[in-house]
Amino acid sequence: APERVQSWALLATHAGGWGGRPTRTALTGLFGAHLSGSAAMRRRALVSMLYSQQFIDQMGMAEIDTGLKQSILHSPAPRRGMLGQVSAIVCHSTLRRLSAIRELPVLVLTGTGDAMVRPEDSERIAAALDAELLTFEGSGHAIHVEQRVAVNAALQRHFSQSARKVG
Protein backbone atom coordinates (compact mmCIF):
# COMPACT_ATOMS: atom_id res chain seq x y z
CA ALA A 1 0.00 0.00 0.00
CA PRO A 2 1.25 3.51 -0.67
CA GLU A 3 3.13 5.22 2.15
CA ARG A 4 0.51 7.97 2.42
CA VAL A 5 -2.30 5.52 3.26
CA GLN A 6 -2.56 4.70 6.96
CA SER A 7 -5.79 2.70 7.02
CA TRP A 8 -8.88 1.75 5.05
CA ALA A 9 -12.60 1.81 5.71
CA LEU A 10 -14.83 -0.12 3.34
CA LEU A 11 -18.57 0.54 3.52
CA ALA A 12 -21.16 -1.63 1.82
CA THR A 13 -18.76 -3.09 -0.71
CA HIS A 14 -17.72 -6.41 -2.15
CA ALA A 15 -14.60 -7.80 -3.76
CA GLY A 16 -16.35 -8.68 -7.00
CA GLY A 17 -16.25 -11.83 -9.03
CA TRP A 18 -19.16 -14.20 -9.33
CA GLY A 19 -19.19 -14.73 -5.58
CA GLY A 20 -19.98 -11.04 -5.18
CA ARG A 21 -22.68 -10.84 -7.81
CA PRO A 22 -25.34 -8.23 -7.19
CA THR A 23 -28.74 -9.21 -5.86
CA ARG A 24 -31.80 -9.26 -8.11
CA THR A 25 -33.09 -6.21 -6.21
CA ALA A 26 -29.85 -4.37 -7.00
CA LEU A 27 -29.96 -5.11 -10.72
CA THR A 28 -33.66 -4.35 -10.98
CA GLY A 29 -33.14 -1.14 -9.04
CA LEU A 30 -30.15 -0.02 -11.10
CA PHE A 31 -31.98 -0.53 -14.36
CA GLY A 32 -35.20 0.96 -13.01
CA ALA A 33 -33.43 3.99 -11.60
CA HIS A 34 -31.65 4.74 -14.85
CA LEU A 35 -33.99 3.57 -17.57
CA SER A 36 -37.27 4.86 -16.21
CA GLY A 37 -38.60 8.03 -17.73
CA SER A 38 -40.56 9.02 -14.65
CA ALA A 39 -39.09 10.56 -11.50
CA ALA A 40 -41.56 8.59 -9.37
CA MET A 41 -40.37 5.27 -10.79
CA ARG A 42 -36.71 6.27 -10.37
CA ARG A 43 -37.47 7.20 -6.78
CA ARG A 44 -39.08 3.84 -6.02
CA ALA A 45 -36.13 2.00 -7.57
CA LEU A 46 -33.54 4.05 -5.69
CA VAL A 47 -35.31 3.83 -2.36
CA SER A 48 -35.63 0.03 -2.62
CA MET A 49 -31.91 -0.26 -3.41
CA LEU A 50 -30.55 2.11 -0.81
CA TYR A 51 -32.67 1.93 2.31
CA SER A 52 -34.07 -0.73 4.61
CA GLN A 53 -37.83 -0.85 5.00
CA GLN A 54 -37.38 -0.07 8.69
CA PHE A 55 -35.57 3.17 7.82
CA ILE A 56 -38.18 4.10 5.22
CA ASP A 57 -40.96 3.58 7.75
CA GLN A 58 -39.08 5.54 10.42
CA MET A 59 -38.05 8.52 8.29
CA GLY A 60 -40.98 8.78 5.92
CA MET A 61 -40.81 9.39 2.21
CA ALA A 62 -40.81 13.19 2.49
CA GLU A 63 -37.48 13.15 4.35
CA ILE A 64 -36.00 10.55 2.01
CA ASP A 65 -37.19 12.49 -1.04
CA THR A 66 -35.35 15.58 0.19
CA GLY A 67 -32.08 13.65 0.19
CA LEU A 68 -32.73 12.07 -3.19
CA LYS A 69 -33.67 15.39 -4.79
CA GLN A 70 -30.33 16.76 -3.67
CA SER A 71 -28.54 13.88 -5.34
CA ILE A 72 -29.58 12.00 -8.46
CA LEU A 73 -33.35 11.76 -8.55
CA HIS A 74 -33.93 14.53 -11.05
CA SER A 75 -30.70 14.20 -13.00
CA PRO A 76 -29.95 10.51 -13.41
CA ALA A 77 -26.62 9.34 -14.76
CA PRO A 78 -26.42 8.74 -18.49
CA ARG A 79 -27.30 5.21 -19.64
CA ARG A 80 -23.71 4.62 -20.68
CA GLY A 81 -22.64 5.41 -17.12
CA MET A 82 -25.24 3.05 -15.67
CA LEU A 83 -24.15 0.23 -17.97
CA GLY A 84 -20.54 0.85 -16.97
CA GLN A 85 -21.52 0.66 -13.31
CA VAL A 86 -23.37 -2.63 -13.80
CA SER A 87 -20.41 -4.01 -15.75
CA ALA A 88 -18.02 -2.98 -12.97
CA ILE A 89 -20.22 -4.58 -10.32
CA VAL A 90 -20.49 -7.86 -12.21
CA CYS A 91 -17.00 -8.11 -13.71
CA HIS A 92 -14.49 -6.69 -11.26
CA SER A 93 -12.69 -9.03 -8.90
CA THR A 94 -10.26 -7.74 -6.31
CA LEU A 95 -10.26 -10.47 -3.65
CA ARG A 96 -6.84 -11.80 -4.72
CA ARG A 97 -5.35 -8.30 -4.73
CA LEU A 98 -6.61 -7.39 -1.26
CA SER A 99 -3.52 -8.90 0.34
CA ALA A 100 -1.65 -5.76 -0.79
CA ILE A 101 -3.47 -3.77 1.90
CA ARG A 102 -3.55 -6.50 4.54
CA GLU A 103 -0.74 -4.83 6.49
CA LEU A 104 -2.91 -1.77 7.15
CA PRO A 105 -5.75 -1.46 9.66
CA VAL A 106 -9.04 -2.05 7.84
CA LEU A 107 -12.60 -1.52 9.01
CA VAL A 108 -15.41 -3.12 7.00
CA LEU A 109 -18.97 -1.90 7.58
CA THR A 110 -22.11 -3.59 6.29
CA GLY A 111 -25.84 -3.71 6.86
CA THR A 112 -27.78 -6.95 7.10
CA GLY A 113 -30.61 -5.41 5.06
CA ASP A 114 -28.38 -4.30 2.16
CA ALA A 115 -30.16 -5.01 -1.14
CA MET A 116 -27.06 -4.10 -3.17
CA VAL A 117 -24.26 -5.95 -1.41
CA ARG A 118 -24.85 -9.18 0.43
CA PRO A 119 -23.48 -9.00 4.00
CA GLU A 120 -21.56 -12.24 3.42
CA ASP A 121 -19.57 -10.44 0.70
CA SER A 122 -18.40 -7.90 3.27
CA GLU A 123 -17.66 -10.77 5.65
CA ARG A 124 -15.47 -12.35 2.95
CA ILE A 125 -13.50 -9.14 2.56
CA ALA A 126 -13.08 -8.76 6.32
CA ALA A 127 -11.84 -12.34 6.62
CA ALA A 128 -9.41 -11.95 3.72
CA LEU A 129 -7.97 -8.80 5.30
CA ASP A 130 -8.14 -9.92 8.92
CA ALA A 131 -10.15 -6.72 9.34
CA GLU A 132 -12.62 -5.52 11.92
CA LEU A 133 -16.17 -6.12 10.71
CA LEU A 134 -18.96 -3.89 11.95
CA THR A 135 -22.45 -5.10 11.04
CA PHE A 136 -25.54 -2.93 11.37
CA GLU A 137 -28.59 -5.11 11.94
CA GLY A 138 -31.35 -4.37 9.44
CA SER A 139 -29.58 -1.44 7.76
CA GLY A 140 -29.57 -1.09 4.00
CA HIS A 141 -26.90 -0.08 1.48
CA ALA A 142 -26.89 3.54 2.64
CA ILE A 143 -25.64 2.67 6.13
CA HIS A 144 -23.87 6.03 6.29
CA VAL A 145 -27.34 7.64 6.12
CA GLU A 146 -29.35 5.12 8.15
CA GLN A 147 -26.76 4.84 10.92
CA ARG A 148 -25.10 8.24 10.55
CA VAL A 149 -24.04 8.68 14.19
CA ALA A 150 -22.80 5.12 14.71
CA VAL A 151 -20.95 4.99 11.37
CA ASN A 152 -19.28 8.36 11.99
CA ALA A 153 -18.24 7.26 15.49
CA ALA A 154 -16.81 3.99 14.14
CA LEU A 155 -14.90 5.82 11.41
CA GLN A 156 -13.51 8.38 13.87
CA ARG A 157 -12.41 5.63 16.25
CA HIS A 158 -10.83 3.59 13.46
CA PHE A 159 -8.94 6.49 11.88
CA SER A 160 -7.83 7.85 15.27
CA GLN A 161 -6.46 4.47 16.33
CA SER A 162 -4.75 4.04 12.97
CA ALA A 163 -3.13 7.49 13.20
CA ARG A 164 -1.78 6.71 16.71
CA LYS A 165 -0.24 3.46 15.46
CA VAL A 166 1.52 5.21 12.60
CA GLY A 167 2.38 8.46 14.41
Coordinates of N, CA, C and O in Angstrom, one line a residue, residues 31-42 76 79:
F31 N -31.4 -0.8 -13.1 CA -32.0 -0.5 -14.4 C -33.2 0.4 -14.2 O -33.4 1.3 -15.0
G32 N -34.0 0.1 -13.2 CA -35.2 1.0 -13.0 C -34.9 2.4 -12.7 O -35.5 3.3 -13.2
A33 N -33.8 2.6 -12.0 CA -33.4 4.0 -11.6 C -32.9 4.8 -12.8 O -33.0 6.0 -12.9
H34 N -32.3 4.1 -13.7 CA -31.7 4.7 -14.9 C -32.4 4.7 -16.2 O -32.3 5.6 -17.0
L35 N -33.3 3.7 -16.3 CA -34.0 3.6 -17.6 C -35.4 4.1 -17.5 O -36.0 4.3 -18.6
S36 N -35.9 4.4 -16.4 CA -37.3 4.9 -16.2 C -37.3 6.3 -16.6 O -36.5 7.1 -16.3
G37 N -38.4 6.7 -17.3 CA -38.6 8.0 -17.7 C -39.2 8.9 -16.6 O -39.2 10.1 -16.7
S38 N -39.8 8.3 -15.7 CA -40.6 9.0 -14.6 C -39.8 9.1 -13.4 O -39.1 8.2 -12.9
A39 N -39.8 10.3 -12.8 CA -39.1 10.6 -11.5 C -39.6 9.7 -10.4 O -38.9 9.2 -9.5
A40 N -41.0 9.4 -10.4 CA -41.6 8.6 -9.4 C -41.0 7.2 -9.4 O -40.8 6.5 -8.4
M41 N -40.9 6.6 -10.6 CA -40.4 5.3 -10.8 C -38.9 5.2 -10.4 O -38.4 4.2 -9.8
R42 N -38.1 6.2 -10.8 CA -36.7 6.3 -10.4 C -36.6 6.3 -8.9 O -35.8 5.6 -8.3
P76 N -30.6 11.8 -13.5 CA -30.0 10.5 -13.4 C -28.7 10.5 -14.3 O -28.6 11.2 -15.2
R79 N -27.2 6.7 -19.5 CA -27.3 5.2 -19.6 C -25.9 4.6 -19.8 O -25.7 3.5 -19.2

